[in-house]
Amino acid sequence: MYDKLIQYVHDAQRIVVIQPENPDADSLGSAVALEEILTDAGKSVTLFCVIDMSKYLHYIDGWARVDKEWTGKYDLAIIVDTSAEALLVKSLKVPGLRHFVETHPVVVIDHHLEGDEGGNDLPFAHELVLDDTAAATSELIYGMATTAGWDINVRAAEAMLASILGDTLGLSTQRVTVKTVQTVAALMKLGAHTATIDQKRREFMKKP
């Protein structure tokens, strides 16, 4: 499932991680986790989103590193948390971005059902890593990292945990599976904790 993705990453040095135009805890947490993991693996990683990160997401460390500037100086693009053209319309209008994805390797990591939010209808060639049984994209990020043998530091583990908690409303939705809980447990073993994330979220949401 992850073999081609891992090979693309292995062959690239400069990687851009692209979020959809409705960034949420899952897309941001997944992007930040990839940045941490791939940077530790010796890659140069840029986080990109054409939309500003909503203030409610600022409790996730790393949100300020998401850039709106597109340089095109990358070897590989990884799109997280969507395979729908409708959620990349503004991105594809950014000068140089459409040409890049049409002429460079692109990997898409997503957990939405085909037909959900437009489905897998991106108008350019890409390698799709899709698991519609996953509760969040970060379940796939964790699976990819463990399969490749890449280190997962505490910051990456916390970003992935925030991603999963955000997309499952604190593990309370029907999409939560045994695999989701096992992933959460593994991330906690790596140093992340639900209480830490919730405390950051609550502190950020406090009103004067």
Short mmCIF file of C-alpha atoms in Angstrom, two decimals:
data_model
loop_
_atom_site.label_atom_id
_atom_site.label_comp_id
_atom_site.label_asym_id
_atom_site.label_seq_id
_atom_site.Cartn_x
_atom_site.Cartn_y
_atom_site.Cartn_z
CA MET A 1 0.00 0.00 0.00
CA TYR A 2 2.80 2.41 0.87
CA ASP A 3 5.59 1.06 -1.35
CA LYS A 4 5.30 3.60 -4.20
CA LEU A 5 4.81 6.49 -1.78
CA ILE A 6 7.93 5.51 0.14
CA GLN A 7 9.89 5.21 -3.11
CA TYR A 8 8.76 8.66 -4.24
CA VAL A 9 9.90 10.12 -0.93
CA HIS A 10 13.19 8.25 -1.14
CA ASP A 11 13.87 9.69 -4.61
CA ALA A 12 12.98 13.29 -3.63
CA GLN A 13 14.94 15.82 -1.62
CA ARG A 14 12.57 18.82 -1.62
CA ILE A 15 8.98 17.98 -0.76
CA VAL A 16 5.91 20.21 -0.52
CA VAL A 17 2.90 19.08 1.52
CA ILE A 18 -0.35 20.59 0.24
CA GLN A 19 -3.54 20.91 2.29
CA PRO A 20 -7.06 21.31 0.86
CA GLU A 21 -8.93 24.60 0.91
CA ASN A 22 -10.96 23.59 3.95
CA PRO A 23 -8.04 22.97 6.33
CA ASP A 24 -9.00 21.22 9.54
CA ALA A 25 -7.26 19.43 12.41
CA ASP A 26 -6.72 16.32 10.27
CA SER A 27 -5.16 18.09 7.30
CA LEU A 28 -3.00 20.33 9.48
CA GLY A 29 -1.97 17.58 11.89
CA SER A 30 -1.14 15.26 9.00
CA ALA A 31 0.89 17.94 7.23
CA VAL A 32 2.86 18.88 10.35
CA ALA A 33 3.50 15.21 11.15
CA LEU A 34 4.85 14.63 7.63
CA GLU A 35 7.08 17.69 7.98
CA GLU A 36 8.54 16.38 11.23
CA ILE A 37 8.97 12.79 10.02
CA LEU A 38 10.44 13.61 6.62
CA THR A 39 12.70 16.35 7.98
CA ASP A 40 14.15 13.82 10.42
CA ALA A 41 14.62 11.52 7.41
CA GLY A 42 16.84 14.16 5.81
CA LYS A 43 14.33 15.83 3.49
CA SER A 44 13.60 19.53 2.99
CA VAL A 45 9.87 19.96 3.61
CA THR A 46 7.58 22.92 2.90
CA LEU A 47 3.99 23.17 4.13
CA PHE A 48 1.59 24.88 1.72
CA CYS A 49 -2.04 25.95 1.84
CA VAL A 50 -3.62 28.68 -0.24
CA ILE A 51 -5.97 29.43 2.68
CA ASP A 52 -4.89 30.90 6.03
CA MET A 53 -5.05 28.49 8.94
CA SER A 54 -8.22 29.20 10.91
CA LYS A 55 -7.63 30.54 14.40
CA TYR A 56 -9.32 27.55 15.98
CA LEU A 57 -6.45 25.40 14.64
CA HIS A 58 -3.70 27.43 16.28
CA TYR A 59 -3.50 25.02 19.20
CA ILE A 60 -1.73 22.59 16.85
CA ASP A 61 1.99 23.38 16.99
CA GLY A 62 3.37 24.03 13.53
CA TRP A 63 0.39 25.90 12.08
CA ALA A 64 2.50 29.06 11.64
CA ARG A 65 4.90 27.22 9.33
CA VAL A 66 2.19 26.69 6.71
CA ASP A 67 3.10 28.95 3.79
CA LYS A 68 0.88 30.62 1.17
CA GLU A 69 3.82 31.31 -1.12
CA TRP A 70 4.43 28.81 -3.92
CA THR A 71 8.00 28.68 -5.20
CA GLY A 72 7.80 25.52 -7.31
CA LYS A 73 11.26 24.54 -6.11
CA TYR A 74 10.24 21.02 -5.12
CA ASP A 75 10.81 17.48 -6.37
CA LEU A 76 7.60 15.94 -5.03
CA ALA A 77 4.15 17.11 -3.91
CA ILE A 78 2.17 15.27 -1.25
CA ILE A 79 -1.50 16.23 -1.00
CA VAL A 80 -3.12 15.30 2.30
CA ASP A 81 -6.73 14.77 3.35
CA THR A 82 -8.40 15.21 -0.04
CA SER A 83 -8.52 13.67 -3.49
CA ALA A 84 -11.21 16.08 -4.70
CA GLU A 85 -10.58 18.76 -7.31
CA ALA A 86 -13.28 20.91 -5.69
CA LEU A 87 -11.05 21.37 -2.64
CA LEU A 88 -8.02 22.47 -4.67
CA VAL A 89 -9.62 24.95 -7.09
CA LYS A 90 -7.88 28.03 -5.67
CA SER A 91 -4.61 26.15 -5.29
CA LEU A 92 -4.59 25.16 -8.96
CA LYS A 93 -4.98 28.83 -9.89
CA VAL A 94 -1.76 29.76 -8.05
CA PRO A 95 0.84 30.65 -10.73
CA GLY A 96 3.02 27.65 -11.44
CA LEU A 97 1.20 25.16 -9.22
CA ARG A 98 -0.90 23.46 -11.89
CA HIS A 99 2.13 23.14 -14.16
CA PHE A 100 4.10 21.62 -11.29
CA VAL A 101 1.54 18.91 -10.47
CA GLU A 102 1.18 18.11 -14.15
CA THR A 103 4.94 17.63 -14.62
CA HIS A 104 6.18 16.26 -11.27
CA PRO A 105 5.39 13.26 -9.06
CA VAL A 106 2.33 13.77 -6.88
CA VAL A 107 1.16 11.54 -4.04
CA VAL A 108 -2.31 11.89 -2.54
CA ILE A 109 -2.98 10.54 0.97
CA ASP A 110 -6.66 10.46 1.88
CA HIS A 111 -9.27 8.58 3.87
CA HIS A 112 -12.50 9.87 2.32
CA LEU A 113 -14.83 7.59 0.41
CA GLU A 114 -14.84 8.01 -3.35
CA GLY A 115 -17.75 10.28 -4.09
CA ASP A 116 -17.30 12.06 -0.76
CA GLU A 117 -16.45 15.74 -1.33
CA GLY A 118 -16.02 15.04 -5.04
CA GLY A 119 -14.07 11.80 -4.77
CA ASN A 120 -10.86 10.95 -6.58
CA ASP A 121 -11.26 13.31 -9.53
CA LEU A 122 -7.99 15.26 -9.57
CA PRO A 123 -7.20 16.41 -13.13
CA PHE A 124 -3.54 15.33 -13.09
CA ALA A 125 -1.64 12.09 -12.70
CA HIS A 126 -1.06 11.05 -9.09
CA GLU A 127 -0.35 8.10 -6.86
CA LEU A 128 -3.37 7.63 -4.59
CA VAL A 129 -2.97 6.18 -1.11
CA LEU A 130 -6.56 5.76 0.05
CA ASP A 131 -8.04 3.87 2.98
CA ASP A 132 -11.69 4.71 3.52
CA THR A 133 -11.75 2.61 6.69
CA ALA A 134 -9.34 5.01 8.40
CA ALA A 135 -10.87 7.57 10.74
CA ALA A 136 -8.30 10.21 9.80
CA THR A 137 -5.48 10.77 7.33
CA SER A 138 -2.97 10.52 10.15
CA GLU A 139 -3.77 6.83 10.52
CA LEU A 140 -2.23 6.45 7.06
CA ILE A 141 0.70 8.72 7.92
CA TYR A 142 1.45 6.52 10.92
CA GLY A 143 1.19 3.37 8.81
CA MET A 144 3.50 4.82 6.17
CA ALA A 145 6.12 5.89 8.72
CA THR A 146 6.17 2.57 10.53
CA THR A 147 6.31 0.62 7.25
CA ALA A 148 9.24 2.73 6.04
CA GLY A 149 11.02 2.54 9.39
CA TRP A 150 11.08 6.32 9.76
CA ASP A 151 11.44 7.83 13.21
CA ILE A 152 8.36 9.47 14.75
CA ASN A 153 9.37 12.15 17.22
CA VAL A 154 7.11 13.50 19.96
CA ARG A 155 6.04 16.51 17.89
CA ALA A 156 5.00 14.29 15.00
CA ALA A 157 3.15 11.95 17.34
CA GLU A 158 1.31 14.87 18.93
CA ALA A 159 0.36 16.30 15.53
CA MET A 160 -1.03 12.94 14.42
CA LEU A 161 -2.94 12.52 17.67
CA ALA A 162 -4.44 16.01 17.31
CA SER A 163 -5.40 15.07 13.76
CA ILE A 164 -7.21 11.91 14.83
CA LEU A 165 -8.93 13.54 17.80
CA GLY A 166 -10.07 16.42 15.60
CA ASP A 167 -11.57 14.25 12.88
CA THR A 168 -13.27 11.89 15.34
CA LEU A 169 -14.48 14.53 17.83
CA GLY A 170 -12.36 12.99 20.54
CA LEU A 171 -12.84 9.37 19.39
CA SER A 172 -16.62 9.69 19.61
CA THR A 173 -17.70 9.12 15.99
CA GLN A 174 -18.80 5.96 14.19
CA ARG A 175 -15.62 6.00 12.09
CA VAL A 176 -13.47 5.07 15.08
CA THR A 177 -12.23 1.50 14.74
CA VAL A 178 -9.98 -0.82 16.70
CA LYS A 179 -7.16 0.25 14.37
CA THR A 180 -7.85 3.90 15.25
CA VAL A 181 -7.58 3.14 18.96
CA GLN A 182 -4.43 1.08 18.39
CA THR A 183 -2.88 3.99 16.49
CA VAL A 184 -3.78 6.38 19.31
CA ALA A 185 -2.19 4.00 21.83
CA ALA A 186 0.97 3.78 19.73
CA LEU A 187 1.19 7.57 19.49
CA MET A 188 0.80 7.86 23.23
CA LYS A 189 3.64 5.39 23.69
CA LEU A 190 5.73 7.75 21.55
CA GLY A 191 5.06 10.60 23.98
CA ALA A 192 1.86 12.25 22.78
CA HIS A 193 -1.09 12.55 25.16
CA THR A 194 -4.73 13.44 24.74
CA ALA A 195 -4.67 15.59 27.88
CA THR A 196 -1.80 17.72 26.56
CA ILE A 197 -3.61 18.40 23.29
CA ASP A 198 -6.90 19.16 25.02
CA GLN A 199 -5.18 21.53 27.43
CA LYS A 200 -3.60 23.44 24.52
CA ARG A 201 -6.96 23.61 22.80
CA ARG A 202 -8.75 24.84 25.92
CA GLU A 203 -6.07 27.45 26.68
CA PHE A 204 -6.29 28.78 23.16
CA MET A 205 -10.08 28.93 23.24
CA LYS A 206 -10.22 30.87 26.53
CA LYS A 207 -11.77 34.29 26.28
CA PRO A 208 -10.34 37.34 28.09
#
